[in-house]
mmCIF file of C-alpha atoms in Angstrom:
data_model
loop_
_atom_site.group_PDB
_atom_site.id
_atom_site.type_symbol
_atom_site.label_atom_id
_atom_site.label_comp_id
_atom_site.label_asym_id
_atom_site.label_seq_id
_atom_site.Cartn_x
_atom_site.Cartn_y
_atom_site.Cartn_z
ATOM 1 C CA UNK D 1 -14.715 2.219 8.587
ATOM 2 C CA UNK D 2 -13.314 1.650 11.967
ATOM 3 C CA UNK D 3 -9.949 0.295 13.142
ATOM 4 C CA UNK D 4 -10.415 -2.436 15.613
ATOM 5 C CA UNK D 5 -8.126 -3.377 18.483
ATOM 6 C CA UNK D 6 -6.963 -6.313 16.495
ATOM 7 C CA UNK D 7 -5.474 -4.040 13.820
ATOM 8 C CA UNK D 8 -8.077 -4.837 11.169
ATOM 9 C CA UNK D 9 -10.374 -2.176 9.683
ATOM 10 C CA UNK D 10 -14.025 -3.005 9.616
ATOM 11 C CA UNK D 11 -15.495 -2.276 6.125
ATOM 12 C CA UNK D 12 -12.269 -3.579 4.431
ATOM 13 C CA UNK D 13 -12.304 -6.947 2.730
ATOM 14 C CA UNK D 14 -9.888 -8.918 4.902
ATOM 15 C CA UNK D 15 -7.520 -11.228 3.061
ATOM 16 C CA UNK D 16 -4.713 -12.131 5.424
ATOM 17 C CA UNK D 17 -1.287 -12.342 3.819
ATOM 18 C CA UNK D 18 1.659 -14.401 5.037
ATOM 19 C CA UNK D 19 4.076 -11.616 3.964
ATOM 20 C CA UNK D 20 4.429 -9.913 7.208
ATOM 21 C CA UNK D 21 6.050 -10.239 10.612
ATOM 22 C CA UNK D 22 6.225 -8.602 13.954
ATOM 23 C CA UNK D 23 7.489 -5.046 14.222
ATOM 24 C CA UNK D 24 10.711 -4.716 16.191
ATOM 25 C CA UNK D 25 10.792 -3.379 19.728
ATOM 26 C CA UNK D 26 9.788 0.221 19.838
ATOM 27 C CA UNK D 27 8.759 0.321 16.151
ATOM 28 C CA UNK D 28 5.345 1.920 15.815
ATOM 29 C CA UNK D 29 3.585 3.056 12.564
ATOM 30 C CA UNK D 30 4.424 6.738 12.063
ATOM 31 C CA UNK D 31 4.631 6.976 8.254
ATOM 32 C CA UNK D 32 1.954 6.248 5.552
ATOM 33 C CA UNK D 33 3.644 5.031 2.380
ATOM 34 C CA UNK D 34 1.588 5.337 -0.831
ATOM 35 C CA UNK D 35 2.302 2.939 -3.680
ATOM 36 C CA UNK D 36 0.542 1.928 -6.905
ATOM 37 C CA UNK D 37 0.128 -1.456 -8.457
ATOM 38 C CA UNK D 38 -1.753 -3.268 -11.277
ATOM 39 C CA UNK D 39 -1.482 -6.851 -12.221
ATOM 40 C CA UNK D 40 -1.098 -7.580 -15.060
ATOM 41 C CA UNK D 41 0.475 -4.116 -15.629
ATOM 42 C CA UNK D 42 -2.090 -1.445 -16.629
ATOM 43 C CA UNK D 43 -5.053 -3.794 -16.205
ATOM 44 C CA UNK D 44 -7.507 -3.182 -13.344
ATOM 45 C CA UNK D 45 -10.034 -5.226 -11.498
ATOM 46 C CA UNK D 46 -8.475 -8.695 -11.735
ATOM 47 C CA UNK D 47 -7.311 -10.983 -8.869
ATOM 48 C CA UNK D 48 -3.546 -10.565 -9.621
ATOM 49 C CA UNK D 49 -2.678 -8.265 -6.683
ATOM 50 C CA UNK D 50 -4.522 -10.411 -4.176
ATOM 51 C CA UNK D 51 -2.789 -13.505 -5.621
ATOM 52 C CA UNK D 52 0.587 -11.878 -5.352
ATOM 53 C CA UNK D 53 0.070 -10.846 -1.785
ATOM 54 C CA UNK D 54 -1.126 -14.356 -0.922
ATOM 55 C CA UNK D 55 1.786 -16.078 -2.648
ATOM 56 C CA UNK D 56 -0.664 -17.671 -5.136
ATOM 57 C CA UNK D 57 0.243 -15.931 -8.395
ATOM 58 C CA UNK D 58 0.334 -18.421 -11.184
ATOM 59 C CA UNK D 59 3.324 -17.807 -13.601
ATOM 60 C CA UNK D 60 1.452 -19.487 -16.408
ATOM 61 C CA UNK D 61 -1.477 -17.042 -16.126
ATOM 62 C CA UNK D 62 0.348 -14.085 -17.728
ATOM 63 C CA UNK D 63 3.913 -13.683 -19.150
ATOM 64 C CA UNK D 64 4.700 -10.811 -16.724
ATOM 65 C CA UNK D 65 3.937 -13.090 -13.722
ATOM 66 C CA UNK D 66 6.815 -15.333 -14.646
ATOM 67 C CA UNK D 67 9.254 -12.725 -13.406
ATOM 68 C CA UNK D 68 7.374 -11.851 -10.108
ATOM 69 C CA UNK D 69 5.453 -14.878 -8.905
ATOM 70 C CA UNK D 70 8.240 -15.787 -6.468
ATOM 71 C CA UNK D 71 8.154 -12.372 -4.656
ATOM 72 C CA UNK D 72 7.070 -12.354 -0.996
ATOM 73 C CA UNK D 73 5.410 -8.920 -0.647
ATOM 74 C CA UNK D 74 2.308 -7.323 0.716
ATOM 75 C CA UNK D 75 1.054 -3.932 1.725
ATOM 76 C CA UNK D 76 -1.287 -3.421 4.592
ATOM 77 C CA UNK D 77 -4.094 -1.976 2.370
ATOM 78 C CA UNK D 78 -5.123 -1.998 -1.328
ATOM 79 C CA UNK D 79 -7.597 0.519 -2.695
ATOM 80 C CA UNK D 80 -9.356 -0.549 -5.873
ATOM 81 C CA UNK D 81 -10.321 2.020 -8.650
ATOM 82 C CA UNK D 82 -13.859 1.918 -7.446
ATOM 83 C CA UNK D 83 -12.808 2.820 -3.902
ATOM 84 C CA UNK D 84 -13.137 -0.713 -2.374
ATOM 85 C CA UNK D 85 -10.672 -1.202 0.505
ATOM 86 C CA UNK D 86 -8.887 -4.514 0.994
ATOM 87 C CA UNK D 87 -6.648 -5.279 3.923
ATOM 88 C CA UNK D 88 -3.929 -7.992 3.931
ATOM 89 C CA UNK D 89 -1.980 -7.226 7.148
ATOM 90 C CA UNK D 90 -3.083 -5.873 10.503
ATOM 91 C CA UNK D 91 -1.529 -2.473 11.284
ATOM 92 C CA UNK D 92 0.240 -3.757 14.279
ATOM 93 C CA UNK D 93 2.347 -6.042 12.086
ATOM 94 C CA UNK D 94 5.085 -5.223 9.649
ATOM 95 C CA UNK D 95 3.974 -5.676 6.112
ATOM 96 C CA UNK D 96 6.651 -6.219 3.438
ATOM 97 C CA UNK D 97 5.938 -3.343 1.079
ATOM 98 C CA UNK D 98 8.827 -0.925 1.030
ATOM 99 C CA UNK D 99 11.949 -3.151 0.565
ATOM 100 C CA UNK D 100 15.227 -1.409 0.730
ATOM 101 C CA UNK D 101 14.171 2.069 1.873
ATOM 102 C CA UNK D 102 15.036 5.118 3.922
ATOM 103 C CA UNK D 103 13.123 8.023 5.340
ATOM 104 C CA UNK D 104 14.701 10.962 7.122
ATOM 105 C CA UNK D 105 17.888 8.995 7.626
ATOM 106 C CA UNK D 106 16.069 5.937 8.963
ATOM 107 C CA UNK D 107 16.434 2.665 7.030
ATOM 108 C CA UNK D 108 13.994 -0.191 6.856
ATOM 109 C CA UNK D 109 10.708 1.765 6.412
ATOM 110 C CA UNK D 110 8.663 -1.320 6.820
ATOM 111 C CA UNK D 111 9.473 -1.246 10.570
ATOM 112 C CA UNK D 112 7.651 2.010 11.130
ATOM 113 C CA UNK D 113 5.231 2.460 8.264
ATOM 114 C CA UNK D 114 1.817 1.463 6.966
ATOM 115 C CA UNK D 115 1.681 0.614 3.216
ATOM 116 C CA UNK D 116 -1.248 1.557 1.055
ATOM 117 C CA UNK D 117 -1.317 0.386 -2.574
ATOM 118 C CA UNK D 118 -3.633 2.233 -5.019
ATOM 119 C CA UNK D 119 -4.761 0.275 -8.055
ATOM 120 C CA UNK D 120 -3.146 2.168 -10.820
ATOM 121 C CA UNK D 121 0.064 3.033 -12.516
ATOM 122 C CA UNK D 122 2.523 5.916 -12.967
ATOM 123 C CA UNK D 123 0.961 7.108 -16.145
ATOM 124 C CA UNK D 124 -2.638 8.027 -15.393
ATOM 125 C CA UNK D 125 -4.671 9.759 -12.643
ATOM 126 C CA UNK D 126 -6.197 7.969 -9.675
ATOM 127 C CA UNK D 127 -9.955 7.875 -9.292
ATOM 128 C CA UNK D 128 -12.065 10.078 -7.133
ATOM 129 C CA UNK D 129 -13.284 7.012 -5.238
ATOM 130 C CA UNK D 130 -9.649 6.086 -4.420
ATOM 131 C CA UNK D 131 -8.916 9.543 -2.943
ATOM 132 C CA UNK D 132 -12.118 9.398 -0.855
ATOM 133 C CA UNK D 133 -11.207 6.019 0.483
ATOM 134 C CA UNK D 134 -7.554 7.022 1.160
ATOM 135 C CA UNK D 135 -8.821 10.110 3.045
ATOM 136 C CA UNK D 136 -11.141 8.091 5.180
ATOM 137 C CA UNK D 137 -8.459 5.455 5.850
ATOM 138 C CA UNK D 138 -5.895 8.065 6.673
ATOM 139 C CA UNK D 139 -8.056 9.815 9.129
ATOM 140 C CA UNK D 140 -9.145 6.622 10.934
ATOM 141 C CA UNK D 141 -5.578 5.458 11.150
ATOM 142 C CA UNK D 142 -4.479 8.881 12.572
ATOM 143 C CA UNK D 143 -7.117 8.565 15.262
ATOM 144 C CA UNK D 144 -5.397 5.339 16.620
ATOM 145 C CA UNK D 145 -1.755 5.429 15.544
ATOM 146 C CA UNK D 146 1.120 7.818 15.877
ATOM 147 C CA UNK D 147 1.093 8.565 12.120
ATOM 148 C CA UNK D 148 2.707 11.956 11.423
ATOM 149 C CA UNK D 149 3.622 11.902 7.767
ATOM 150 C CA UNK D 150 2.896 10.417 4.373
ATOM 151 C CA UNK D 151 5.243 9.797 1.492
ATOM 152 C CA UNK D 152 5.506 7.843 -1.666
ATOM 153 C CA UNK D 153 7.532 4.645 -2.477
ATOM 154 C CA UNK D 154 9.345 6.820 -4.903
ATOM 155 C CA UNK D 155 10.572 8.956 -2.157
ATOM 156 C CA UNK D 156 11.920 6.276 0.272
ATOM 157 C CA UNK D 157 13.426 4.210 -2.520
ATOM 158 C CA UNK D 158 14.532 6.782 -5.108
ATOM 159 C CA UNK D 159 16.073 5.346 -8.292
ATOM 160 C CA UNK D 160 14.563 1.998 -7.473
ATOM 161 C CA UNK D 161 10.842 2.795 -7.343
ATOM 162 C CA UNK D 162 8.696 5.385 -9.145
ATOM 163 C CA UNK D 163 5.282 4.916 -7.554
ATOM 164 C CA UNK D 164 2.827 6.414 -6.950
ATOM 165 C CA UNK D 165 4.135 8.608 -9.801
ATOM 166 C CA UNK D 166 3.527 12.132 -11.082
ATOM 167 C CA UNK D 167 -0.288 11.754 -11.396
ATOM 168 C CA UNK D 168 -0.758 11.321 -7.642
ATOM 169 C CA UNK D 169 -2.172 14.519 -6.064
ATOM 170 C CA UNK D 170 -0.005 15.005 -2.899
ATOM 171 C CA UNK D 171 -1.609 18.254 -1.752
ATOM 172 C CA UNK D 172 -5.083 16.755 -1.954
ATOM 173 C CA UNK D 173 -4.120 13.576 -0.141
ATOM 174 C CA UNK D 174 -2.146 15.452 2.524
ATOM 175 C CA UNK D 175 -4.998 17.882 3.192
ATOM 176 C CA UNK D 176 -7.616 15.126 3.369
ATOM 177 C CA UNK D 177 -5.488 12.837 5.623
ATOM 178 C CA UNK D 178 -4.147 15.609 7.738
ATOM 179 C CA UNK D 179 -0.587 14.170 7.483
ATOM 180 C CA UNK D 180 2.482 16.143 6.699
ATOM 181 C CA UNK D 181 4.284 15.418 3.454
ATOM 182 C CA UNK D 182 7.517 13.585 4.073
#
């Protein structure tokens, strides 16, 4: 995988999302935020996440979707259980993944972060393939961006979010990506 000058990673399936905008002046990606998601909850492999990030989630398709189909959210990246990498937003843009958030006293984490969703939930381990893809992605992003740390959605939005949850191996991910834990 290689990060192009256009902010898209070759080797990732590119599915542009409208749920992004320009980063503010002086805002550069310095934080990698790890999330988890599965749609419908606890089911893997379906099109729900891509549909949500593209604003095409059909509320009639599953009862859970009735409460979320109107959300306008997207991460930069999504890593499937088998390690496949999808990209929705170029890294130079602000993806709408963190919501109300704060890191080291700085609010609005979307302004200065890259969001990576792992297909999963808070209640089971992530796959070996996901850790390998996350490591390769983290190393490639570090080569081109001023990333210095990684953290979880649960850490920047405590009490509101719980992902990636207790099964995520922070020491392994940090060592593989070479980013400080934040």
